[in-house]
mmCIF file of C-alpha atoms in Angstrom:
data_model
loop_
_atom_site.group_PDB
_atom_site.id
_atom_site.type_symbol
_atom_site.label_atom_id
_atom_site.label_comp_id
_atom_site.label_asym_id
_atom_site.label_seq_id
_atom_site.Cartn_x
_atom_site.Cartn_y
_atom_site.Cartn_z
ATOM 1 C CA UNK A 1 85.441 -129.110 -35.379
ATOM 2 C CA UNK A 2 88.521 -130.291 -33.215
ATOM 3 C CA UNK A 3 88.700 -133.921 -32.706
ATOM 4 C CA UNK A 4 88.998 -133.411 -28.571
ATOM 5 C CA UNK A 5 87.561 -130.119 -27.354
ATOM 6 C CA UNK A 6 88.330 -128.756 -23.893
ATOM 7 C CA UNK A 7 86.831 -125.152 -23.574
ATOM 8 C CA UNK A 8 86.547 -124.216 -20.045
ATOM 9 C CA UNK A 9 89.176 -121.561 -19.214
ATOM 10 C CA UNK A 10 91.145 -122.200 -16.099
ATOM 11 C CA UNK A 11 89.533 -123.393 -13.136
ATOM 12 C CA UNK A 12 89.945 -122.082 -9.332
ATOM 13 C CA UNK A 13 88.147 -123.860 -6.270
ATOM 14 C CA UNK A 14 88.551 -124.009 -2.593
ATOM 15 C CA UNK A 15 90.488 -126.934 -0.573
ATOM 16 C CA UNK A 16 87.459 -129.763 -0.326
ATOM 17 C CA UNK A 17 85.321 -128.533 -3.229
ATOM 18 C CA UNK A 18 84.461 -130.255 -6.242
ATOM 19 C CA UNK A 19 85.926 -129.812 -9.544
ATOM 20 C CA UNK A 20 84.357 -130.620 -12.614
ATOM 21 C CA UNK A 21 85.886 -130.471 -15.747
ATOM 22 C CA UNK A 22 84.264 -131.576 -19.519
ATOM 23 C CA UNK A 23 85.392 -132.847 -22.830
ATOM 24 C CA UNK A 24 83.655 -133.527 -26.038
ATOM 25 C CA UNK A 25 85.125 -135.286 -28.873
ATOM 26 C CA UNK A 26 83.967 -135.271 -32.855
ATOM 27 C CA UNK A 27 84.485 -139.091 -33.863
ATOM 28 C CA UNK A 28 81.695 -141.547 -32.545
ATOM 29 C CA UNK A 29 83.525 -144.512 -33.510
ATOM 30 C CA UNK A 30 86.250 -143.576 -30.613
ATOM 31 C CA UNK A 31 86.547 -146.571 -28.245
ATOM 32 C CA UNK A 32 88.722 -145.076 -25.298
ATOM 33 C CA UNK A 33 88.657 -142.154 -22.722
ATOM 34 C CA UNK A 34 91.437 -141.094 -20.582
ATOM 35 C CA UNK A 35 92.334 -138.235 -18.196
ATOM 36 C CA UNK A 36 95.610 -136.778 -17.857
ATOM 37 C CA UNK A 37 97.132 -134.569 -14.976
ATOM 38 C CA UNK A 38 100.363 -132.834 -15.709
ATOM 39 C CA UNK A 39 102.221 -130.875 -13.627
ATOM 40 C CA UNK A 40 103.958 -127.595 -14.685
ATOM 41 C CA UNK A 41 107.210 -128.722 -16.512
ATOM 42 C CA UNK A 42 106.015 -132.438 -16.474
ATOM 43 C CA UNK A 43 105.085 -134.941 -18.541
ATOM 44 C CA UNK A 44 101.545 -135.979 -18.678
ATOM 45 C CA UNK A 45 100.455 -139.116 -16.560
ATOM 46 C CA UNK A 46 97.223 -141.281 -16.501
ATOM 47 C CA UNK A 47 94.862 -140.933 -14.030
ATOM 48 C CA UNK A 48 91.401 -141.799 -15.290
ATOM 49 C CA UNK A 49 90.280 -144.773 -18.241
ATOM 50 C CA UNK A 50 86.788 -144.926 -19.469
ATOM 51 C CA UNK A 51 85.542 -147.482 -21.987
ATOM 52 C CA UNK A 52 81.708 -147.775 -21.911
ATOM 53 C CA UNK A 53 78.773 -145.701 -20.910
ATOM 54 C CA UNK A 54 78.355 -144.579 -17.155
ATOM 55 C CA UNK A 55 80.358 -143.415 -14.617
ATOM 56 C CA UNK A 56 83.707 -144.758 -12.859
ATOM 57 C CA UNK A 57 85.205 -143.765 -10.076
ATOM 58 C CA UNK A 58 88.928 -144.403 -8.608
ATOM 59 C CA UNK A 59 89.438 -142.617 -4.610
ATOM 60 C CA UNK A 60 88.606 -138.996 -5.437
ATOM 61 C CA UNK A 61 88.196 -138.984 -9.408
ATOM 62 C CA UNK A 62 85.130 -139.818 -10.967
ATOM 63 C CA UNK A 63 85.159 -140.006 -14.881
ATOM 64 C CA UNK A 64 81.665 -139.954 -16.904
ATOM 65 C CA UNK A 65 81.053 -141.240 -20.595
ATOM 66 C CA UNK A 66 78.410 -140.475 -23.122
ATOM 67 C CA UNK A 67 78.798 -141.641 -25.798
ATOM 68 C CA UNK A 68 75.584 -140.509 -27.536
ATOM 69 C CA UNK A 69 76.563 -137.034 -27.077
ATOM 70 C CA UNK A 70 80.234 -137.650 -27.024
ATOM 71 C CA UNK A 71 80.663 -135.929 -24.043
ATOM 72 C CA UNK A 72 83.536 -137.273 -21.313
ATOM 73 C CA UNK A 73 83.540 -135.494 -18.042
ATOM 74 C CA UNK A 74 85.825 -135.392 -14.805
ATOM 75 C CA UNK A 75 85.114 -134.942 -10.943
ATOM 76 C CA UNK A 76 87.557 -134.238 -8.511
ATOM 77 C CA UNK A 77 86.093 -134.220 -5.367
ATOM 78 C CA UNK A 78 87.472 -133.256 -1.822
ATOM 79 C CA UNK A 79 90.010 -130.907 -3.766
ATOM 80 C CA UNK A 80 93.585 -130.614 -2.962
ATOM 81 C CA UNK A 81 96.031 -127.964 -3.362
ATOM 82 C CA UNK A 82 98.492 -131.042 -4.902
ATOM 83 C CA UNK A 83 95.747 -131.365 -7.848
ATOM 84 C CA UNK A 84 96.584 -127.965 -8.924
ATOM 85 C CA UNK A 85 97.678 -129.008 -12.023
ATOM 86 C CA UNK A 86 96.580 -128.916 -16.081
ATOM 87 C CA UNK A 87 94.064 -131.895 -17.280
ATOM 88 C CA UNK A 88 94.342 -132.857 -20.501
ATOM 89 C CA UNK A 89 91.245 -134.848 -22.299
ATOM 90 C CA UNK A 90 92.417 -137.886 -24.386
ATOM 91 C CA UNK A 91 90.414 -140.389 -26.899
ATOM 92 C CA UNK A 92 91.736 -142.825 -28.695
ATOM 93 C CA UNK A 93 90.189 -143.977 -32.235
ATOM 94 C CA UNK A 94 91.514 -145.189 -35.442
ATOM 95 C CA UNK A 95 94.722 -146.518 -33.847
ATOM 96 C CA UNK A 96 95.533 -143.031 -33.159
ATOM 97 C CA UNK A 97 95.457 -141.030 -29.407
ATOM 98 C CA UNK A 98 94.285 -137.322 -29.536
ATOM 99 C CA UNK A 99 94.322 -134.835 -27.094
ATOM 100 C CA UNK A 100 92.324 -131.539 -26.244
ATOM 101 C CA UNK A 101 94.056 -128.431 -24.685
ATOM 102 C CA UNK A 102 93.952 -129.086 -21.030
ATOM 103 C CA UNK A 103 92.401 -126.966 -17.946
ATOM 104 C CA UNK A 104 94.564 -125.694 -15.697
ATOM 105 C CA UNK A 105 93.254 -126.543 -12.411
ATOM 106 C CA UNK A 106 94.295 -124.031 -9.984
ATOM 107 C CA UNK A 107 93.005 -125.385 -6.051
ATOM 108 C CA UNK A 108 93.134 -122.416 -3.254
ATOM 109 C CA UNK A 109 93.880 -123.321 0.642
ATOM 110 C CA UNK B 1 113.198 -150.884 -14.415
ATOM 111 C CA UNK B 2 110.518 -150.901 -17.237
ATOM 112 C CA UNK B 3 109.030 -147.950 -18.506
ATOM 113 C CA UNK B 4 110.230 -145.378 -21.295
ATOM 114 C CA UNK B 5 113.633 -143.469 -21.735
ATOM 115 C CA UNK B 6 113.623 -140.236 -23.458
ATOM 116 C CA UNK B 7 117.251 -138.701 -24.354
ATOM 117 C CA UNK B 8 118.444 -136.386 -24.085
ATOM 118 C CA UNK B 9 116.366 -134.392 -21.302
ATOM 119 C CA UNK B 10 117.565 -131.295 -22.932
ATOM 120 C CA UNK B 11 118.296 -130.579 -26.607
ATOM 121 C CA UNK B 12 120.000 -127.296 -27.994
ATOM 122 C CA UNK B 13 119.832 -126.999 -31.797
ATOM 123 C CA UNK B 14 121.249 -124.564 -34.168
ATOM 124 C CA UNK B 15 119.559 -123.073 -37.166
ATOM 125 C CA UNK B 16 119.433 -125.542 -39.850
ATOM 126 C CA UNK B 17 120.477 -128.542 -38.110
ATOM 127 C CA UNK B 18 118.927 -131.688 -38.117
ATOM 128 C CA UNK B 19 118.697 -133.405 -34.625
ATOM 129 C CA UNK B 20 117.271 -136.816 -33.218
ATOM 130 C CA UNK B 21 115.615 -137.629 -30.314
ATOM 131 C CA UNK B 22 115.111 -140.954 -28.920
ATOM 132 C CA UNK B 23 112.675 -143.443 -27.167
ATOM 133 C CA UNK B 24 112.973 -146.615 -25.757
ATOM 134 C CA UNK B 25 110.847 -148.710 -24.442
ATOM 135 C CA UNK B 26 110.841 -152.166 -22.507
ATOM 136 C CA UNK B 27 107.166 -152.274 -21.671
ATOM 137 C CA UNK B 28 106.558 -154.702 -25.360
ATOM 138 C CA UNK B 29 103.926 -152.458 -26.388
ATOM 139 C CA UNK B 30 102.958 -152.292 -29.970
ATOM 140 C CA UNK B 31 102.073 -148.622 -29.830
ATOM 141 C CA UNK B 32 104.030 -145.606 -29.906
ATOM 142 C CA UNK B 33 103.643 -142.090 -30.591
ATOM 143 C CA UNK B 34 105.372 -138.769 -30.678
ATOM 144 C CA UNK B 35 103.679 -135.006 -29.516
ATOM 145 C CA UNK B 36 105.019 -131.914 -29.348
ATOM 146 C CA UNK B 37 103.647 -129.416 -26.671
ATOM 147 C CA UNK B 38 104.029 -125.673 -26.458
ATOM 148 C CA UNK B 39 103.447 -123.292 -23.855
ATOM 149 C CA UNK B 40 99.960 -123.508 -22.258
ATOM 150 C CA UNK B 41 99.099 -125.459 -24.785
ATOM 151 C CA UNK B 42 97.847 -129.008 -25.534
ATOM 152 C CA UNK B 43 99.877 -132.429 -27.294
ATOM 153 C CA UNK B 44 99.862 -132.408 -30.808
ATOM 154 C CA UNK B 45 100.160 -135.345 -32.672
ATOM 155 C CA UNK B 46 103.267 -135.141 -34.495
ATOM 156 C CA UNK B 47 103.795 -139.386 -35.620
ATOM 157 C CA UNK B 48 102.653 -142.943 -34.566
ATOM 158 C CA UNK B 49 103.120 -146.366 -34.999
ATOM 159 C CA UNK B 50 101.219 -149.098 -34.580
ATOM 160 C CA UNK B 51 103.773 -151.767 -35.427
ATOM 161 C CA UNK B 52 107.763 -152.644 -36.413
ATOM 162 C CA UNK B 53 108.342 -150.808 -39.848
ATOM 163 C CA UNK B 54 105.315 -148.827 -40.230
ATOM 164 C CA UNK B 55 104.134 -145.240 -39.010
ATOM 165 C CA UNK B 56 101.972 -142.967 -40.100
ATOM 166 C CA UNK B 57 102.034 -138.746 -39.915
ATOM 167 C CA UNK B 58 99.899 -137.203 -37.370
ATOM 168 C CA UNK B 59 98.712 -133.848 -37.814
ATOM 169 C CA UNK B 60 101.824 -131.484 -37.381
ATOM 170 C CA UNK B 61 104.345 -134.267 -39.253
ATOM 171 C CA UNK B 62 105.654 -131.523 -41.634
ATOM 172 C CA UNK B 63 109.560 -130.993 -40.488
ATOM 173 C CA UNK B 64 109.568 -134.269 -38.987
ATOM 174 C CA UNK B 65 110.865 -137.775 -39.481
ATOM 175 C CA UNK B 66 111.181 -141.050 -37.534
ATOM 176 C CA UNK B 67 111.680 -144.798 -37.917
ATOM 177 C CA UNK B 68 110.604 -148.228 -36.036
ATOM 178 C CA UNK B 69 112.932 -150.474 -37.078
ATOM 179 C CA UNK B 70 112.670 -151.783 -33.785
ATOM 180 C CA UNK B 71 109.707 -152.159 -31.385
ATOM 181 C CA UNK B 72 111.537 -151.150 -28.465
ATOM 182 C CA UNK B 73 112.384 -147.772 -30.295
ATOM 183 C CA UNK B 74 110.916 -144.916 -32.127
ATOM 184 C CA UNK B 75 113.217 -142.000 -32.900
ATOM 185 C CA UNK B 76 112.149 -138.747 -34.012
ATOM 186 C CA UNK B 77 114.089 -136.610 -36.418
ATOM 187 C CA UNK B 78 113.658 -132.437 -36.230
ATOM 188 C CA UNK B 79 115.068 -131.399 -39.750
ATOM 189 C CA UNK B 80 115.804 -128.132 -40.902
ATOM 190 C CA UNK B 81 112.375 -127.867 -42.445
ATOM 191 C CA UNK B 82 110.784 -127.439 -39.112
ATOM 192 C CA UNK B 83 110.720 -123.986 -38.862
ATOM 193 C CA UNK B 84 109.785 -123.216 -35.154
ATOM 194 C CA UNK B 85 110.941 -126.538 -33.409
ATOM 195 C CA UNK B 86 111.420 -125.247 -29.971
ATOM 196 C CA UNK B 87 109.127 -127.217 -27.794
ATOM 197 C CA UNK B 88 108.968 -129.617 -25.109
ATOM 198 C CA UNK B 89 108.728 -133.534 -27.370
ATOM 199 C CA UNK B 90 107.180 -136.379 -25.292
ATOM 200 C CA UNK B 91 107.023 -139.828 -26.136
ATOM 201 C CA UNK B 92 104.447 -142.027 -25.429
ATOM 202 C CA UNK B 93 103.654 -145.914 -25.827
ATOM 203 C CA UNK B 94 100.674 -148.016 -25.504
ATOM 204 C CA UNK B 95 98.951 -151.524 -26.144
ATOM 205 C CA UNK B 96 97.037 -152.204 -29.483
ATOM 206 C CA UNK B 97 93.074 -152.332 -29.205
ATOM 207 C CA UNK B 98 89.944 -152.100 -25.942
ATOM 208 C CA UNK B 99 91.567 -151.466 -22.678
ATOM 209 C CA UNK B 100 95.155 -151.909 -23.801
ATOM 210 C CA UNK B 101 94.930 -148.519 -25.452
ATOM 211 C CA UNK B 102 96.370 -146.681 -22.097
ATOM 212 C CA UNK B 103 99.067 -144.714 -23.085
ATOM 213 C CA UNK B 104 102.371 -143.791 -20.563
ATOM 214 C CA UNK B 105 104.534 -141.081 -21.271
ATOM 215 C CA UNK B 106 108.182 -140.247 -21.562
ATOM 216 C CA UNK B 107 109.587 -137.840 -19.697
ATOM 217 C CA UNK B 108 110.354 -135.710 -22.138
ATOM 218 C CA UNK B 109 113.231 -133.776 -24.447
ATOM 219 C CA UNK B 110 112.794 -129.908 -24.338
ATOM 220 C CA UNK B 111 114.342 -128.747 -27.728
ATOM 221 C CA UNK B 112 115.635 -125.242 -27.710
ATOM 222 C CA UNK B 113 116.937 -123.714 -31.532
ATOM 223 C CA UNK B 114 119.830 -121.385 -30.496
#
């Protein structure tokens, strides 16, 4: 089992619709969740944290933790065609950060 | 201005060369890391360090060496082992421990083997 999985193939919704896009991870002593948007030929940059149970939301994003089924989750919600861009999962545990695949988000006018 | 330097941008590399790439940063964090990302793909985890003068291999450190002599700096090394080193190399630091763990990247050296 991968230590961050991201399955969902790539993603296409209208302008103003929601996007949801999941992660699960394989270690249950992980202690930190982020989300990462990257931009085609970009580095990575942080847009969601997530330490504890529950959900958190920051203007438009809203992450979700479990950790009982180690499942981390994002919401974008009034889509934009300037989030068209890849996610990329990340958890941190054992002093090291791992990431999943990404999602390429692809948001349609 | 604080943040992270990666150098160069751009990186051409000819068969059985060894080349380094560097990162510096002046945020003081104790963590740093270096991935490797290929097309439509995700970061893997190449080498990280927690503190001055000790790393450890992540899970593609094969080809690869670095150093933190310093905690402002983390170089990575391509040797000739690595076989298939053309990829885009980002740099990332971080805090140690709870929240501090957020981790800011680099903007990146895109190796090319000519």
């Amino acid at each position: 089992q991968k230590e961050v999985e991201q399955n969902s193939g790539p993603l296409s919704v209208p302008e103003g619709a929601i996007a949801s896009l999941n992660c699960t991870y394989s270690d249950r002593v992980s202690q930190s969740f982020f989300w990462y948007r990257q931009y085609s030929g970009k580095s990575p940059e942080l847009i969601m944290s997530i330490y504890s149970n529950g959900d958190k939301e920051d203007g438009r994003f809203t992450a979700q933790l479990n950790k009982a089924s180690q499942y981390v989750s994002l919401l974008i919600r009034d889509s934009q065609p300037s989030d068209s861009a890849t996610y990329l999962c990340a958890v941190y545990g054992n002093n090291r950060l791992a990431f999943g695949k990404g999602n390429q988000v692809v948001v349609i006018p | 201005d604080g943040g992270i330097t990666q150098s160069p941008k751009y990186l051409f590399r000819k068969e059985g060369q060894n080349v380094t790439l560097s990162c510096e940063q002046n945020l003081n964090h104790d963590a740093m890391y270096w991935y490797r990302q290929d097309p439509g793909q995700g970061l893997r985890l190449i080498y990280y360090s927690q503190i001055v003068n000790d790393f450890q291999k992540g899970d593609i450190a094969e080809g690869y060496s670095v150093s933190r002599e310093k905690k402002e700096s983390f170089p990575l090394t391509v040797t000739s082992a690595q076989k298939n080193p053309t990829a885009f190399y980002l740099c990332a630091t971080s805090g140690r421990g709870g929240e501090n763990t957020e981790a800011f990247f680099g903007q990146g050296t895109r190796l090319t083997v000519v």
